[in-house]
Each structure stands twice: as C-alpha cells, then as structure tokens.
Short mmCIF file of C-alpha atoms in Angstrom, two decimals:
data_model
loop_
_atom_site.label_atom_id
_atom_site.label_comp_id
_atom_site.label_asym_id
_atom_site.label_seq_id
_atom_site.Cartn_x
_atom_site.Cartn_y
_atom_site.Cartn_z
CA SER A 285 0.00 0.00 0.00
CA ILE A 286 1.10 3.59 -0.59
CA LEU A 287 2.22 5.25 2.63
CA GLY A 288 2.68 8.71 1.11
CA SER A 289 5.27 10.76 -0.74
CA VAL A 290 8.99 10.77 -0.04
CA SER A 291 10.19 13.18 2.64
CA PRO A 292 11.33 16.66 1.53
CA TYR A 293 14.68 15.79 3.17
CA TYR A 294 15.29 13.06 0.57
CA VAL A 295 14.17 15.38 -2.24
CA LYS A 296 16.66 18.06 -1.15
CA ARG A 297 19.53 15.84 0.03
CA PHE A 298 19.45 13.05 -2.57
CA GLY A 299 17.48 14.54 -5.47
CA PHE A 300 14.42 12.30 -5.24
CA ASN A 301 11.44 13.43 -7.28
CA SER A 302 8.92 15.03 -4.91
CA GLU A 303 6.20 12.84 -6.48
CA CYS A 304 8.09 9.65 -5.50
CA LYS A 305 5.78 7.39 -3.50
CA VAL A 306 6.76 5.37 -0.44
CA ILE A 307 5.36 1.85 -0.74
CA ALA A 308 5.11 -0.69 2.09
CA PHE A 309 6.76 -4.03 1.29
CA THR A 310 8.61 -6.86 2.95
CA GLY A 311 11.89 -8.71 2.53
CA ASP A 312 12.57 -12.28 1.49
CA ASN A 313 12.75 -13.73 5.01
CA PRO A 314 9.52 -12.17 6.34
CA ALA A 315 7.86 -13.20 3.07
CA SER A 316 9.16 -16.74 3.61
CA LEU A 317 7.76 -16.79 7.16
CA ALA A 318 4.37 -15.80 5.77
CA GLY A 319 4.55 -17.99 2.66
CA MET A 320 5.69 -21.09 4.54
CA GLN A 321 2.83 -20.47 7.00
CA LEU A 322 5.01 -20.58 10.09
CA GLN A 323 3.08 -20.60 13.35
CA ARG A 324 3.96 -20.12 17.00
CA GLY A 325 6.77 -22.52 17.89
CA ASP A 326 7.85 -23.15 14.29
CA ILE A 327 11.36 -22.67 12.95
CA ALA A 328 12.37 -22.45 9.31
CA VAL A 329 15.90 -23.11 8.17
CA SER A 330 17.15 -21.88 4.82
CA LEU A 331 20.03 -24.18 3.86
CA GLY A 332 22.10 -22.27 1.35
CA THR A 333 25.62 -20.98 0.86
CA SER A 334 24.94 -19.27 4.15
CA ASP A 335 22.29 -20.79 6.40
CA THR A 336 19.52 -18.69 7.91
CA ALA A 337 17.14 -19.64 10.69
CA PHE A 338 13.97 -17.63 11.02
CA LEU A 339 11.37 -18.31 13.63
CA TRP A 340 8.10 -17.24 15.16
CA ILE A 341 8.46 -16.13 18.75
CA GLN A 342 6.10 -14.62 21.32
CA ASP A 343 8.51 -13.38 23.97
CA PRO A 344 11.72 -12.13 22.32
CA LYS A 345 14.99 -11.92 24.19
CA PRO A 346 17.19 -9.63 22.06
CA THR A 347 20.90 -10.42 22.03
CA LEU A 348 23.86 -9.24 19.98
CA GLU A 349 23.63 -12.47 17.97
CA GLY A 350 20.59 -12.48 15.75
CA HIS A 351 17.80 -10.05 14.94
CA ILE A 352 14.27 -9.48 16.19
CA PHE A 353 11.66 -8.10 13.77
CA CYS A 354 7.95 -7.49 13.75
CA ASN A 355 6.10 -10.63 12.71
CA PRO A 356 4.71 -10.02 9.20
CA VAL A 357 1.46 -11.90 9.86
CA ASP A 358 0.74 -11.40 13.58
CA SER A 359 1.14 -7.98 15.18
CA ASN A 360 1.30 -9.61 18.64
CA ALA A 361 4.28 -11.81 17.77
CA TYR A 362 7.83 -11.44 16.51
CA MET A 363 10.13 -12.94 13.94
CA ALA A 364 13.71 -13.76 14.85
CA LEU A 365 16.43 -14.16 12.25
CA ILE A 366 19.87 -15.70 12.69
CA CYS A 367 22.47 -15.91 9.91
CA PHE A 368 25.26 -18.49 9.73
CA LYS A 369 27.98 -17.92 7.13
CA ASN A 370 29.33 -21.50 7.11
CA GLY A 371 26.46 -23.32 5.42
CA SER A 372 26.47 -25.40 2.25
CA LEU A 373 30.09 -24.68 1.34
CA THR A 374 31.16 -26.15 4.68
CA ARG A 375 28.93 -29.22 4.19
CA GLU A 376 30.36 -29.64 0.69
CA LYS A 377 33.92 -29.41 2.01
CA ILE A 378 33.26 -32.25 4.49
CA ARG A 379 31.54 -34.20 1.68
CA ASP A 380 34.66 -33.76 -0.46
CA GLU A 381 37.06 -34.70 2.36
CA SER A 382 35.08 -37.52 3.99
CA ALA A 383 32.78 -38.88 1.28
CA SER A 384 34.87 -38.76 -1.91
CA GLY A 385 32.91 -35.73 -3.12
CA SER A 386 29.74 -37.82 -3.42
CA TRP A 387 26.38 -37.02 -1.82
CA ASP A 388 25.55 -40.75 -2.07
CA GLU A 389 28.66 -41.60 -0.02
CA PHE A 390 27.78 -38.75 2.36
CA ALA A 391 24.33 -40.31 2.84
CA LYS A 392 25.86 -43.74 3.51
CA ALA A 393 28.17 -42.21 6.12
CA LEU A 394 25.22 -40.53 7.84
CA LYS A 395 23.33 -43.82 7.92
CA ALA A 396 26.41 -45.62 9.31
CA THR A 397 26.33 -43.44 12.43
CA CYS A 398 23.61 -43.03 15.00
CA PRO A 399 21.86 -39.79 15.92
CA GLY A 400 23.93 -38.11 18.61
CA ASN A 401 27.10 -39.41 16.94
CA ASN A 402 28.00 -41.41 20.08
CA GLY A 403 28.78 -38.14 21.83
CA ASN A 404 31.18 -36.82 19.17
CA LEU A 405 30.53 -33.20 18.29
CA GLY A 406 32.06 -30.90 15.70
CA PHE A 407 31.84 -27.22 14.83
CA TYR A 408 33.16 -26.30 11.40
CA PHE A 409 33.95 -22.68 10.59
CA ASP A 410 35.99 -22.51 7.39
CA VAL A 411 35.58 -18.74 7.26
CA MET A 412 34.90 -16.26 10.06
CA GLU A 413 31.40 -17.08 11.26
CA ILE A 414 28.73 -14.47 11.93
CA THR A 415 27.09 -16.33 14.81
CA PRO A 416 29.30 -16.83 16.82
CA ALA A 417 32.30 -14.79 15.67
CA VAL A 418 34.77 -17.67 15.43
CA VAL A 419 36.86 -19.48 12.83
CA GLY A 420 38.40 -22.96 12.73
CA ILE A 421 37.45 -26.60 13.05
CA HIS A 422 36.59 -27.72 16.58
CA ARG A 423 36.01 -31.42 17.24
CA PHE A 424 35.21 -32.96 20.61
CA ASN A 425 34.96 -36.66 21.45
CA ALA A 426 32.46 -38.28 23.81
CA LYS A 427 34.74 -37.46 26.78
CA ASN A 428 34.55 -33.74 25.86
CA CYS A 429 38.22 -33.73 24.85
CA LYS A 430 39.25 -31.72 21.80
CA VAL A 431 40.54 -33.97 19.02
CA SER A 432 42.18 -33.11 15.71
CA LYS A 433 40.37 -35.67 13.58
CA PHE A 434 37.30 -37.92 13.44
CA PRO A 435 36.73 -41.05 11.36
CA LYS A 436 35.13 -39.98 8.07
CA GLU A 437 31.60 -41.12 8.87
CA VAL A 438 31.75 -39.40 12.26
CA ASP A 439 32.91 -36.18 10.58
CA VAL A 440 29.93 -36.32 8.20
CA ARG A 441 27.40 -36.62 10.99
CA ALA A 442 29.27 -34.09 13.14
CA VAL A 443 29.02 -31.32 10.54
CA ILE A 444 25.26 -31.79 10.13
CA GLU A 445 24.46 -32.17 13.83
CA GLY A 446 26.84 -29.37 14.86
CA GLN A 447 25.23 -26.93 12.43
CA MET A 448 21.70 -27.83 13.52
CA LEU A 449 22.57 -27.76 17.21
CA ALA A 450 24.01 -24.25 16.80
CA LYS A 451 20.80 -23.08 15.11
CA ARG A 452 18.69 -24.40 17.97
CA ALA A 453 20.96 -22.98 20.68
CA TYR A 454 20.98 -19.48 19.18
CA ALA A 455 17.24 -19.63 18.48
CA GLU A 456 16.57 -20.45 22.14
CA LYS A 457 18.79 -17.55 23.24
CA LEU A 458 16.47 -15.24 21.26
CA GLY A 459 13.37 -16.60 23.00
CA PHE A 460 12.43 -19.59 20.83
CA GLU A 461 10.67 -22.41 22.66
CA VAL A 462 10.40 -25.94 21.35
CA LEU A 463 6.76 -26.96 21.76
CA LYS A 464 5.20 -30.40 21.43
CA ASP A 465 3.88 -29.42 17.99
CA THR A 466 6.96 -27.49 16.82
CA ARG A 467 7.66 -27.91 13.13
CA VAL A 468 11.04 -27.51 11.46
CA LEU A 469 10.63 -26.41 7.86
CA ALA A 470 13.55 -26.41 5.45
CA THR A 471 14.11 -24.37 2.33
CA GLY A 472 17.10 -23.45 0.20
CA GLY A 473 19.36 -25.54 -2.01
CA ALA A 474 20.37 -28.20 0.51
CA SER A 475 16.75 -28.76 1.57
CA SER A 476 16.40 -31.01 -1.48
CA ASN A 477 18.80 -33.50 0.14
CA PRO A 478 16.67 -35.88 2.26
CA ASP A 479 19.72 -37.22 4.09
CA ILE A 480 20.65 -33.79 5.42
CA LEU A 481 17.05 -33.35 6.57
CA GLN A 482 16.99 -36.70 8.39
#
C-alpha cells in the first residue's frame, strides 16, 4: 500500500522526485515466514551458501547475535532471524574430504552413524562465522576432549548435527521455545537432500 510521498529531506539531500511514493513491502525472510505459513513454535531453516534460521516467537529476548523483527502476519508476535555464514560450502567441504565428493557416499556415512554421533561433536567454521564470531574446526569426542580428527563417517554426521545444534541454541537464546507441535521447515538448495534433513 502507498504510505505517502517521499520526505522533503530526501528530495533536497538526494534529489528524489517530490512525487516519489513510499510503498510498504517486505523482505525475502519475512515473506518466507508468511509464505511457509510458520506458526507459534515453528522454525524455518534456509540451507544455502549461508544458512539462515527464522522463527516465530512470542517473547523475544534480544541479544547481539541475531535479529528481532515485527512478525509479518501477527502484530502480537515477533520474527527472529539468525544468519550463519558457514552453510552449504562447509557441508560440501566435508563431503569432499570424507565422502569422496559424493552425496551418495555422504548419505551412507550418515546412515552408518547413530543420531547423537556417540557423543562426538564438531563445529566447522571454514571462514569467520557471523554467529558466533569464530573461525576454525573444533572437534570434541564423547569425553569432551578436543581432538584433531574424526573417522570420516563421524565427521559427516558431526558437521550436520553441529550446524543444527548451533541453530537451535541461538534460536533459544532469542526466545524460541520448542513446543510439542513445533515444526522444522527447510528451504534453500540443501533442503532437497533428504539425508541432510533426516
């Protein structure tokens, strides 16, 4: 809808035409929240070059990590957004190193390990991450000791579970609550891979 004409400040300062109209619109992530029909307690994860988690929250807890916006479909709720720079390129790097560059081999490695990865956990930041501001590969075994390497199949599961665990942890810091009917919806390029979604 048309909100009115551009401010005289912008006409004078930046040369806008005084007849220029200001139109209300939304961005891609709020549009995705609306289009994917997220509801209270839902989280959507866009799995792309960078990963983005956006979620519907009632009681936001703003932090320096992540963003809180007005909810585009419910004026009594909020939308939180968290960006993670190490997304698909990081998954692809582990695929190349631990699964011979094959998504089929990657899937076999995932299936060869159990959820929870027997307590092995990895955080993979090939480039400086946005959330949190850190770089490097950090692997921890079931005894919580830092290790330099995992077996290939453990590395495959660790990259997926570590990325998803980080999304949940940062979402909860912003006020997200997992409810009994919480849905996780995936979009983006890697969402077409059923093994990553497992």
